[in-house]
CSV table of C-alpha atoms in Angstrom, one decimal:
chain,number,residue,atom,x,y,z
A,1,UNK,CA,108.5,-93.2,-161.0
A,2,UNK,CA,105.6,-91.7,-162.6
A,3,UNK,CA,104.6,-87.6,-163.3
A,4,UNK,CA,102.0,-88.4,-160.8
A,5,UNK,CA,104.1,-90.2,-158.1
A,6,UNK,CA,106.6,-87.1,-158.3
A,7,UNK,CA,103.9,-84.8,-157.5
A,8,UNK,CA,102.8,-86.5,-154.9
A,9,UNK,CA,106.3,-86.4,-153.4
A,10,UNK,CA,106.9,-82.8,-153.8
A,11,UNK,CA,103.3,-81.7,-152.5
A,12,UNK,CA,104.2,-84.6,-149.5
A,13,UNK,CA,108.2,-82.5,-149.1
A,14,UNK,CA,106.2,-78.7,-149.0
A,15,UNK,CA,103.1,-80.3,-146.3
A,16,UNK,CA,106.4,-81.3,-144.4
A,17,UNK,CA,107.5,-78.1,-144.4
A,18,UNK,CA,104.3,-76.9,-142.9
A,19,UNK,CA,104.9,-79.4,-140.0
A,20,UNK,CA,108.7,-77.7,-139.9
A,21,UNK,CA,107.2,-74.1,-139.4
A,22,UNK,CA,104.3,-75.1,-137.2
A,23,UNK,CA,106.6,-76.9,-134.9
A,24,UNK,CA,109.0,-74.0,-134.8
A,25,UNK,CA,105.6,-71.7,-133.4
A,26,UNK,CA,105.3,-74.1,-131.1
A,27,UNK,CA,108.3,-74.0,-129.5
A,28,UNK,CA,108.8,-70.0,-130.1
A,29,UNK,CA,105.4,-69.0,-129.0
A,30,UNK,CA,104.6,-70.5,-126.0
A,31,UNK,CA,100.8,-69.2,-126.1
A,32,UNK,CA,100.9,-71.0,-128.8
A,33,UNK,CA,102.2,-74.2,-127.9
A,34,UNK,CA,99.3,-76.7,-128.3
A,35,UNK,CA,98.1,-75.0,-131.6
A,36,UNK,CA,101.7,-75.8,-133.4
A,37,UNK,CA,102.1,-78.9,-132.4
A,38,UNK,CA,98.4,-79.8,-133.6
A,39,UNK,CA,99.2,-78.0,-137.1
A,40,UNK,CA,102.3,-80.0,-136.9
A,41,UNK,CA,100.8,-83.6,-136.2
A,42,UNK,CA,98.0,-82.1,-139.1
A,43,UNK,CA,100.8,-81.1,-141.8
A,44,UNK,CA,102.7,-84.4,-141.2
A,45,UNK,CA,99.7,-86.4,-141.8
A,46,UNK,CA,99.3,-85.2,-144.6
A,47,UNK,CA,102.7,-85.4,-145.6
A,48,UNK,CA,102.5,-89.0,-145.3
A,49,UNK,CA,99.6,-89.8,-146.6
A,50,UNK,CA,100.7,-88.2,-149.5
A,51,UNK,CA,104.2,-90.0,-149.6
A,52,UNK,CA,102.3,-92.9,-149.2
A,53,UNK,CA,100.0,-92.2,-152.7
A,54,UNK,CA,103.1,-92.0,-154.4
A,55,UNK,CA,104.1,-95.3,-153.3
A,56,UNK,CA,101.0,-97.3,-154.4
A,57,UNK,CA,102.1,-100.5,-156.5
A,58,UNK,CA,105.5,-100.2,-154.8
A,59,UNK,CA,104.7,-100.5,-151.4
A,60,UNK,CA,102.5,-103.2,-149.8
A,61,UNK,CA,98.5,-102.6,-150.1
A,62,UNK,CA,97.8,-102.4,-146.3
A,63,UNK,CA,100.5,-99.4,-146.0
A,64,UNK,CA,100.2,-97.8,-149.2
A,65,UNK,CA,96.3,-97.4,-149.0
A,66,UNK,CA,95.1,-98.5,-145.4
A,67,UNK,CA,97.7,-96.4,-144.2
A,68,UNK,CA,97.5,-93.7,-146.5
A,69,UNK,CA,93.6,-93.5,-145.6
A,70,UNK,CA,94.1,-93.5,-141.8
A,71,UNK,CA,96.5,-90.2,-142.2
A,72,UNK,CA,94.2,-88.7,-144.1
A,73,UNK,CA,91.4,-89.4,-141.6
A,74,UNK,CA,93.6,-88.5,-139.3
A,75,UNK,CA,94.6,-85.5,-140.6
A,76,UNK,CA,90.8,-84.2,-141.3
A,77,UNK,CA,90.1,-84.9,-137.7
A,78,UNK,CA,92.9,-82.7,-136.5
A,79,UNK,CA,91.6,-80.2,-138.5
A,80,UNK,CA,88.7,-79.7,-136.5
A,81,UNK,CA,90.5,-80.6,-132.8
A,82,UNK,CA,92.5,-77.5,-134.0
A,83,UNK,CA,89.9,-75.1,-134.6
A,84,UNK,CA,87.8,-76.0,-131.6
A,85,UNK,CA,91.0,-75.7,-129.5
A,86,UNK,CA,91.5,-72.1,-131.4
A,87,UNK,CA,87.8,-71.4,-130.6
A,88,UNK,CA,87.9,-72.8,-126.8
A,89,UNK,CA,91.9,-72.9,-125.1
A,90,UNK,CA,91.9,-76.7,-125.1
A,91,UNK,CA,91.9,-79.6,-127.3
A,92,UNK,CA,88.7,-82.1,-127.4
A,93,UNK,CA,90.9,-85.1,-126.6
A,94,UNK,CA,88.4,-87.6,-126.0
A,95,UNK,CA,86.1,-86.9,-128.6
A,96,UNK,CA,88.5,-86.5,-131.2
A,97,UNK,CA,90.2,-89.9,-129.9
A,98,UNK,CA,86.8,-91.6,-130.3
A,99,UNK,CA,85.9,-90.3,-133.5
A,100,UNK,CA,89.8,-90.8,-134.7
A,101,UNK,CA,89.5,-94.8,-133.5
A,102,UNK,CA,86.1,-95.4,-135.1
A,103,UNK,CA,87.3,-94.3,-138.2
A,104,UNK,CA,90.5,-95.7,-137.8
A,105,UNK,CA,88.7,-99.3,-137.5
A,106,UNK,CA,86.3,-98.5,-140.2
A,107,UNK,CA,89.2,-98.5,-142.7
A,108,UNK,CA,90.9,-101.6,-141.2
A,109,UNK,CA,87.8,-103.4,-141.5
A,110,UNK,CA,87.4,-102.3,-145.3
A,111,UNK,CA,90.6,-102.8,-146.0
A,112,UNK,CA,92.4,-101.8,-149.1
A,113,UNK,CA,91.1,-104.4,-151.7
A,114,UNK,CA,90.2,-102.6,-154.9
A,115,UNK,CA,86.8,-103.8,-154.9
A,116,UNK,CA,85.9,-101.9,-151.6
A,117,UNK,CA,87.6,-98.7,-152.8
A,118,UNK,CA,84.0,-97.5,-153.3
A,119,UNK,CA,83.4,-97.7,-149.2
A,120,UNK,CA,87.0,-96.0,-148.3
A,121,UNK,CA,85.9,-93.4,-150.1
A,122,UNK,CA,82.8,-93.4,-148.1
A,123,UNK,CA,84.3,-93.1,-144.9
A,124,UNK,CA,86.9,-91.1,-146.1
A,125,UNK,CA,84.2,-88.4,-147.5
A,126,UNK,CA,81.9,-88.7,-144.3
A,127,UNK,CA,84.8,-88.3,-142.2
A,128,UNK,CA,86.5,-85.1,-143.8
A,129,UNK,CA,82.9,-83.6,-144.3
A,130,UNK,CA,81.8,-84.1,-141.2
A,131,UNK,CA,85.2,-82.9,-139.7
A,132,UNK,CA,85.0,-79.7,-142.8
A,133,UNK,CA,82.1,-79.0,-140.7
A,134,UNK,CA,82.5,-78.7,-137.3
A,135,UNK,CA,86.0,-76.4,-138.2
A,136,UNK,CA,83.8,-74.0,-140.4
A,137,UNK,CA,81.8,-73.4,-137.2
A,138,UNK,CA,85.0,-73.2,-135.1
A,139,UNK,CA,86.8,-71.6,-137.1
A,140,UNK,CA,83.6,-68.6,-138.3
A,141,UNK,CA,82.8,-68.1,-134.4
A,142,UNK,CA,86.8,-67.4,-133.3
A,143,UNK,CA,87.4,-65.1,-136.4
A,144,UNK,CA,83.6,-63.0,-136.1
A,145,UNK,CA,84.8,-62.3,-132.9
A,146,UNK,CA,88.8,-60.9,-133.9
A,147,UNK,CA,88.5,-59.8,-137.2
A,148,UNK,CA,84.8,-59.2,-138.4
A,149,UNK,CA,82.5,-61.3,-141.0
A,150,UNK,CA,84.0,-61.0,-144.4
A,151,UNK,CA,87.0,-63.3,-143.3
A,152,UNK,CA,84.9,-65.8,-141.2
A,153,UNK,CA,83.0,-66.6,-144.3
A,154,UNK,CA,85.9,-66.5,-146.8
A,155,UNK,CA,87.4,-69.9,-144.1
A,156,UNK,CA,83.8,-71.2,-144.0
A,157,UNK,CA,84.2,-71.1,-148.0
A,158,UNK,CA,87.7,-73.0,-148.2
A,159,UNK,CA,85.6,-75.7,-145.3
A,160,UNK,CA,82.8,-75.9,-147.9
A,161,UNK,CA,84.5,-76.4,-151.1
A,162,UNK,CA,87.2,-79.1,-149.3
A,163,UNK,CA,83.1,-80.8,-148.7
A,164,UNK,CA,82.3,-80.6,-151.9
A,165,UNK,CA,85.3,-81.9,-153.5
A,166,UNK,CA,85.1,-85.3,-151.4
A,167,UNK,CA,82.0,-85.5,-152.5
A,168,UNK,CA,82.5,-84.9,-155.8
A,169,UNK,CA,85.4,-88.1,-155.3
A,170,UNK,CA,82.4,-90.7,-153.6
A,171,UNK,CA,79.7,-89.6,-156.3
A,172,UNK,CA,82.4,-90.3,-159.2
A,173,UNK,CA,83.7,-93.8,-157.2
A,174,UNK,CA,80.1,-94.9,-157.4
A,175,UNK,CA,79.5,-94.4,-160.7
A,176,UNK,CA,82.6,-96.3,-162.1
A,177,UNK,CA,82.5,-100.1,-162.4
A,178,UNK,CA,84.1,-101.3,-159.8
A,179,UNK,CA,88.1,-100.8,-160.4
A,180,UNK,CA,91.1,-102.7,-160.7
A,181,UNK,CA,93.6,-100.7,-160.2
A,182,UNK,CA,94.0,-98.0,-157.5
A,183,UNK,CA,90.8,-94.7,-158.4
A,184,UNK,CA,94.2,-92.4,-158.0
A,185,UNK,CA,95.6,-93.4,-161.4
A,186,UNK,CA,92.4,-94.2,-163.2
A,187,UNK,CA,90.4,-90.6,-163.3
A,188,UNK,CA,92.0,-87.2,-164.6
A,189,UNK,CA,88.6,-86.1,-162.4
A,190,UNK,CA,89.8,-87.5,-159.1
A,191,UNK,CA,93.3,-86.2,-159.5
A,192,UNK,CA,91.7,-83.1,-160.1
A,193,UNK,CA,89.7,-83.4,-157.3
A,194,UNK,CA,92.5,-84.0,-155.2
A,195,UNK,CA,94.6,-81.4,-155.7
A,196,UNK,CA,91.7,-78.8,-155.5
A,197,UNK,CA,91.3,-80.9,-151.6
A,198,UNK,CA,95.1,-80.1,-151.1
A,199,UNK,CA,95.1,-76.6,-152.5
A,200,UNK,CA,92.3,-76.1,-149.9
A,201,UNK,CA,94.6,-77.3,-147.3
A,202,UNK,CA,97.6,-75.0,-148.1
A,203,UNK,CA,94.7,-72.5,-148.0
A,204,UNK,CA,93.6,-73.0,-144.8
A,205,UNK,CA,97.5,-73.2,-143.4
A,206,UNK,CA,97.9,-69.7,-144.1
A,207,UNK,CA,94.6,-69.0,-143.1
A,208,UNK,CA,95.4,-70.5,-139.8
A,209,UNK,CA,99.1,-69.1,-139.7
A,210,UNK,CA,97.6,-65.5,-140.6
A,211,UNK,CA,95.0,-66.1,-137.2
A,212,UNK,CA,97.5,-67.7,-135.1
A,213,UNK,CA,99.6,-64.1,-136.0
A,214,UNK,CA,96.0,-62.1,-136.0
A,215,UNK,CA,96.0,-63.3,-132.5
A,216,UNK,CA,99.3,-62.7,-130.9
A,217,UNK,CA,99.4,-59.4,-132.2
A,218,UNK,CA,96.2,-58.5,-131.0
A,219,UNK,CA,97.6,-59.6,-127.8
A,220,UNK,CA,101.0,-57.4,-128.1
A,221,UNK,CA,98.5,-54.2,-128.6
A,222,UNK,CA,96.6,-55.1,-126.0
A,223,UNK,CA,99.7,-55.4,-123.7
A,224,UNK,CA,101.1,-52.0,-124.9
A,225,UNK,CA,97.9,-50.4,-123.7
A,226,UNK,CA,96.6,-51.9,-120.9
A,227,UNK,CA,97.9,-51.9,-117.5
A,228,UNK,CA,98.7,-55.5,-116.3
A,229,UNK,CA,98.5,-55.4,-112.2
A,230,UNK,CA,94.9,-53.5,-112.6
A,231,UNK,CA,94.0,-54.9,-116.4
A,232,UNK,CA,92.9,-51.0,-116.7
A,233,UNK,CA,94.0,-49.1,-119.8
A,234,UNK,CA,97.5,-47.4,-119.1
A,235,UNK,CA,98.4,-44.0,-120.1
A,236,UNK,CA,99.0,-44.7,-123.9
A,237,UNK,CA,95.5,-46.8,-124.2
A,238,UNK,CA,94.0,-43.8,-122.4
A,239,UNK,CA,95.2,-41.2,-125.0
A,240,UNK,CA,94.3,-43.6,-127.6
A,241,UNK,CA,90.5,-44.4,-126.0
A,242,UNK,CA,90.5,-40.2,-126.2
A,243,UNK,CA,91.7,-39.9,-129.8
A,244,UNK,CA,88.5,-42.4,-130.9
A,245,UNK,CA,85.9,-40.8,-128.7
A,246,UNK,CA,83.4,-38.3,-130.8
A,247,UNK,CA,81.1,-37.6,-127.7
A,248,UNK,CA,80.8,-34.0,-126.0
A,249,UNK,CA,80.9,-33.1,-123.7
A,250,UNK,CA,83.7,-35.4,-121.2
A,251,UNK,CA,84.1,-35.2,-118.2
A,252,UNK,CA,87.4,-36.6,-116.2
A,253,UNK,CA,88.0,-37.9,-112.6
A,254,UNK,CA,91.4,-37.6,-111.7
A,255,UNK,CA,91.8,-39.8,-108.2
A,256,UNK,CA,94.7,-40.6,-105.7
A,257,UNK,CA,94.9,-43.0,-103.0
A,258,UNK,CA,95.3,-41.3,-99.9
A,259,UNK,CA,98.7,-41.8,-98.0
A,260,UNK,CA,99.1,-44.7,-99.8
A,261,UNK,CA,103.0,-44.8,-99.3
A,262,UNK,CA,101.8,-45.2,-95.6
A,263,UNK,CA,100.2,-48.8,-96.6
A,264,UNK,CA,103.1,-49.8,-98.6
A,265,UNK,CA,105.5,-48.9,-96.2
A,266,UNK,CA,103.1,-50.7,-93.1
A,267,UNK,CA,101.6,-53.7,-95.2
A,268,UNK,CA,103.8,-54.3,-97.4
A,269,UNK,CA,104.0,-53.8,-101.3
A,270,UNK,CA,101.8,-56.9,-102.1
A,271,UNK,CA,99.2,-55.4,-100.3
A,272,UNK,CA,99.4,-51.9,-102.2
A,273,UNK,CA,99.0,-54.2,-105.1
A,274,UNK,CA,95.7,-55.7,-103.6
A,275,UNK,CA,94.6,-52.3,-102.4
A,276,UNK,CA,95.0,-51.0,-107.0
A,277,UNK,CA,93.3,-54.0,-107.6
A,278,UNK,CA,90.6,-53.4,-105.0
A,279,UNK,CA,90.1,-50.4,-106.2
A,280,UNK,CA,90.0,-50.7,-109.9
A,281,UNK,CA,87.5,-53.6,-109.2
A,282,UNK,CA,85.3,-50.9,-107.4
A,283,UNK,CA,85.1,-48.7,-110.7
A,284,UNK,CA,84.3,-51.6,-112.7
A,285,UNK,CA,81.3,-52.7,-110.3
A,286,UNK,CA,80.1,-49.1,-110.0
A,287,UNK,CA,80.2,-47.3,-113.5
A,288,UNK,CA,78.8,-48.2,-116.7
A,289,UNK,CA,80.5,-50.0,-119.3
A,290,UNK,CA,80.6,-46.0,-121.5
A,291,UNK,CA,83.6,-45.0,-118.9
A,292,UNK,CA,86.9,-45.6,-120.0
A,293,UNK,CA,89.2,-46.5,-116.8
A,294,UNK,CA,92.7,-46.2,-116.6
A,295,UNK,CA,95.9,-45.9,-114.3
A,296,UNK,CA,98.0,-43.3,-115.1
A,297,UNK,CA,100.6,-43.1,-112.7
A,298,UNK,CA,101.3,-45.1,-109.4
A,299,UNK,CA,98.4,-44.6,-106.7
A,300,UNK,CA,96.9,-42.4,-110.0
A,301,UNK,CA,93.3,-43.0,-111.7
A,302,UNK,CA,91.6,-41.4,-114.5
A,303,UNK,CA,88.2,-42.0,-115.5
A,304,UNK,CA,86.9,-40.2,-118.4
A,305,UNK,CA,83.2,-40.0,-119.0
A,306,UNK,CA,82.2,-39.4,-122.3
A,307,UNK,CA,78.6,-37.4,-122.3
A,308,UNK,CA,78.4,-36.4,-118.9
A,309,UNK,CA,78.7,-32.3,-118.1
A,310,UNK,CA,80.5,-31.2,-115.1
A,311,UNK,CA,77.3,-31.7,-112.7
A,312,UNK,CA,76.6,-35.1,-113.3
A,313,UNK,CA,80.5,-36.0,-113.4
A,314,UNK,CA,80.9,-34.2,-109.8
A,315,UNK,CA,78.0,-36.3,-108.4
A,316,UNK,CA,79.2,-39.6,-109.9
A,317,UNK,CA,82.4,-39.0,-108.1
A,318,UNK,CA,81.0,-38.3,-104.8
A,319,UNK,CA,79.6,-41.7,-105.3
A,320,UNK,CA,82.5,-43.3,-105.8
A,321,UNK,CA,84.1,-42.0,-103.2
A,322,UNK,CA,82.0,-42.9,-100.3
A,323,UNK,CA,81.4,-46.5,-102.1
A,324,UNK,CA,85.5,-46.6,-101.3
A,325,UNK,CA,85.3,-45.0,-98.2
A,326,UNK,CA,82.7,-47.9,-97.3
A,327,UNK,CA,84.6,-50.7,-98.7
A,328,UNK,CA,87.7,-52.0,-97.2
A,329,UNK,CA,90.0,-54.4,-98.3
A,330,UNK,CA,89.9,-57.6,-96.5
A,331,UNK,CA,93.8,-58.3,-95.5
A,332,UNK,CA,95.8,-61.1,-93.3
A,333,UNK,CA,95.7,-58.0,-91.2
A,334,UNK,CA,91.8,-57.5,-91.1
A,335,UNK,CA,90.1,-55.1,-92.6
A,336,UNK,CA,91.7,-52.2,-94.3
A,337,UNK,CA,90.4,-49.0,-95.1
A,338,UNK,CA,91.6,-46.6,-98.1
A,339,UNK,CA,90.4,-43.3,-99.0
A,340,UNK,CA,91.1,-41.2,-102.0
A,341,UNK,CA,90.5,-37.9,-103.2
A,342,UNK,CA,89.2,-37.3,-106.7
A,343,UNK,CA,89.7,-33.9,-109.0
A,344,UNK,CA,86.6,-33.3,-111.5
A,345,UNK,CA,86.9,-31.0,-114.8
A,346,UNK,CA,84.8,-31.0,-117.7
A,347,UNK,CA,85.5,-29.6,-121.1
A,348,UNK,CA,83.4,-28.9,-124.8
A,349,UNK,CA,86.6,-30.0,-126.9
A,350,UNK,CA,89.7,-28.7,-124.7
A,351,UNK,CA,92.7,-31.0,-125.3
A,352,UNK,CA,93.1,-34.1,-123.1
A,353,UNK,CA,96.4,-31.8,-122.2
A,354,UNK,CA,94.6,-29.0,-120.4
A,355,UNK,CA,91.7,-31.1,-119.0
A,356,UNK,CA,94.4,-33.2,-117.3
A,357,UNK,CA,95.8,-30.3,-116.2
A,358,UNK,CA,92.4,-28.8,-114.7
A,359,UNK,CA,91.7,-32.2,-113.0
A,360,UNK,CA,95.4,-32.0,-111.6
A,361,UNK,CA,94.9,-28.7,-110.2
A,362,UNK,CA,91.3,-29.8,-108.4
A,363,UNK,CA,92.6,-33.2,-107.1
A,364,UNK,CA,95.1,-31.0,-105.5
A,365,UNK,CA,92.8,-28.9,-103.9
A,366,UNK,CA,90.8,-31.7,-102.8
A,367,UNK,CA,94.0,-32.5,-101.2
A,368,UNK,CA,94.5,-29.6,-99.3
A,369,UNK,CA,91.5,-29.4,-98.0
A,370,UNK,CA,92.1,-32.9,-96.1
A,371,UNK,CA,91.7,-35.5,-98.2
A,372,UNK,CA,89.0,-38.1,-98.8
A,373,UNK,CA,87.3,-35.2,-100.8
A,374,UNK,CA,86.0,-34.2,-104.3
A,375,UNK,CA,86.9,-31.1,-105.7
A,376,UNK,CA,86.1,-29.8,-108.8
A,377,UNK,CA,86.8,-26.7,-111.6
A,378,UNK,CA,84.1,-24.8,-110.8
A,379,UNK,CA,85.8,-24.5,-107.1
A,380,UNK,CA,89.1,-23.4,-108.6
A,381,UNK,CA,87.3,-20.4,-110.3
A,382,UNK,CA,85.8,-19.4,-107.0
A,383,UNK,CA,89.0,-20.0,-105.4
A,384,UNK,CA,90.8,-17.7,-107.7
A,385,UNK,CA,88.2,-14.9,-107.6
């Protein structure tokens, strides 16, 4: 065995290994499922294809470069069925099984006589750029959106240079008189070009590893602040929405439901559940996309409205109230109708601490004074004079 059939086999043994670890993310990360497997079916491709290069004058013609050729189509065509199912939650099976079969017959029809190494390169190199292609746009639209431009176009590079290189392979078979042994042995230039083409690969592994774990951790953060019955913020991802905001002044609703132990304990706790649900819907549908919106406690809200004085905040919670108040939940039991009652402060740069507090001790004279109320800071002060 030559230097260049042991390289094969040792760059075939490490895209195996890729196949190992995408495999084990598919079975570990559940999310994640249909994404490993397709890096796995991608990485074992190309593990065979390039098993199968080392083979050539060992193994018969029709498996060492028909078959070889169809992996590596193959492989390309993954590539993309994997980015667009990154981009869009599902795989393209029958337009990646049509494109995979017409390129599949393709090579069976030119065979792997030397003379017609010149059109397997074709379709090889129209395949992979076409395929280079459509997983640049995939690939750019799904990482603009998670982590920004720079990164995007850094993939879109690796896409464009794995193009490039296949082309640089068809420009150089067309040149050369037509061969008699296999192109792989015969140009220092195509080996070259080939391993630039799998370097690209192992490139855009980890590139896809890194977004596959961009992804899930995204997820994780957004689970540790968000409330999952509601999909509001929690109390953490409130305090953190605080820490970012710049804008003065802020106002904060504080709200409760109203006796809402009463509709647990008559309805049931699956209809509580609908009732928080109702309700955060009716804060989504009634104040601008500027409020941050979050459940704090049980039956608890708090809405914090960044550049809105005490005034504005006051009437925007009236609002809300009577939309509630007009709005009932549609049960098994018919109609149901919830009230709450909703504590207003405002502050110029007072800690979230003490505006909490201020709110607290507002929603709880809104409270006292019956319920289905809004009470705000300005009443306190009267109050305690």
């Amino acid at each position: 065995m030559n230097a260049i059939a042991l390289s094969y086999l040792l760059l075939a043994a490490q895209m195996g290994l890729y196949g190992i670890l995408w495999s084990l993310t598919a079975w570990l990360v559940r999310s994640e499922r249909l994404t490993g497997l397709l890096g796995a079916a991608y990485s074992l491709c190309w593990a065979g294809a390039l098993a199968l290069f080392a083979q050539r004058g060992t193994l018969p013609p029709w498996l060492s470069y028909t078959g070889a050729d169809v992996l590596v189509l193959c492989g390309f065509t993954l590539l993309w069925g994997r980015a667009y199912c990154f981009d869009q939650g599902r795989f393209p099976l029958r337009r990646w099984s049509l494109v995979t079969l017409l390129g599949v017959l393709l090579l069976i029809w030119a065979g792997p006589a030397p003379e017609r190494m010149g059109l397997r390169l074709l379709l090889l190199a129209l395949f992979s750029g076409v395929s280079s292609f459509l997983m640049i746009c995939y690939s750019a639209r799904s990482l603009r959106q998670q982590v920004g431009t720079p990164l995007s176009w850094l993939i879109c590079m690796l896409g464009l240079a794995a193009m490039l290189a296949w082309g640089e392979r068809l420009l150089m078979a067309q040149s050369l008189p037509i061969p008699t042994q296999d192109f792989v042995y015969q140009s220092s230039h195509n080996i070259a070009a080939l391993l630039v083409i799998w370097l690209i690969t192992i490139a855009l592994q980890l590139g896809q590893f890194f977004m596959v774990v961009l992804r899930n951790t995204r997820k994780l953060n957004e689970l540790s602040v968000r409330d999952t019955l509601t999909q509001l913020l929690n109390r953490r991802g409130f305090e953190a929405r605080w820490q970012e905001l710049t804008t003065l002044p802020r106002s904060l609703l504080l709200i409760d439901v109203d006796h809402f132990k009463q509709v647990n304990d008559r309805h049931g706790h699956d209809v509580g559940d609908r009732v928080l649900c109702h309700l955060a819907q009716i804060f989504r549908n009634h104040l601008g996309a500027q409020a941050c919106l979050a459940r704090v406690g049980g039956e608890e809200f708090a809405i914090l409205l960044p550049g809105e004085d005490l005034a504005n905040a006051h009437g925007r919670a009236e609002y809300l109230r009577s939309q509630i108040a007009a709005t009932p939940l549609h049960s098994e039991q018919g109609p149901l109708h919830v009230t709450v009652s909703i504590g207003v402060a405002a502050c110029q740069g007072r800690s979230l601490s003490d505006l909490l507090k201020q709110a607290d001790l507002a929603l709880y004279l809104a409270k006292r004074r019956g319920r289905n109320r809004v009470a705000c800071q300005q009443e306190l002060a009267v109050q305690m004079s």
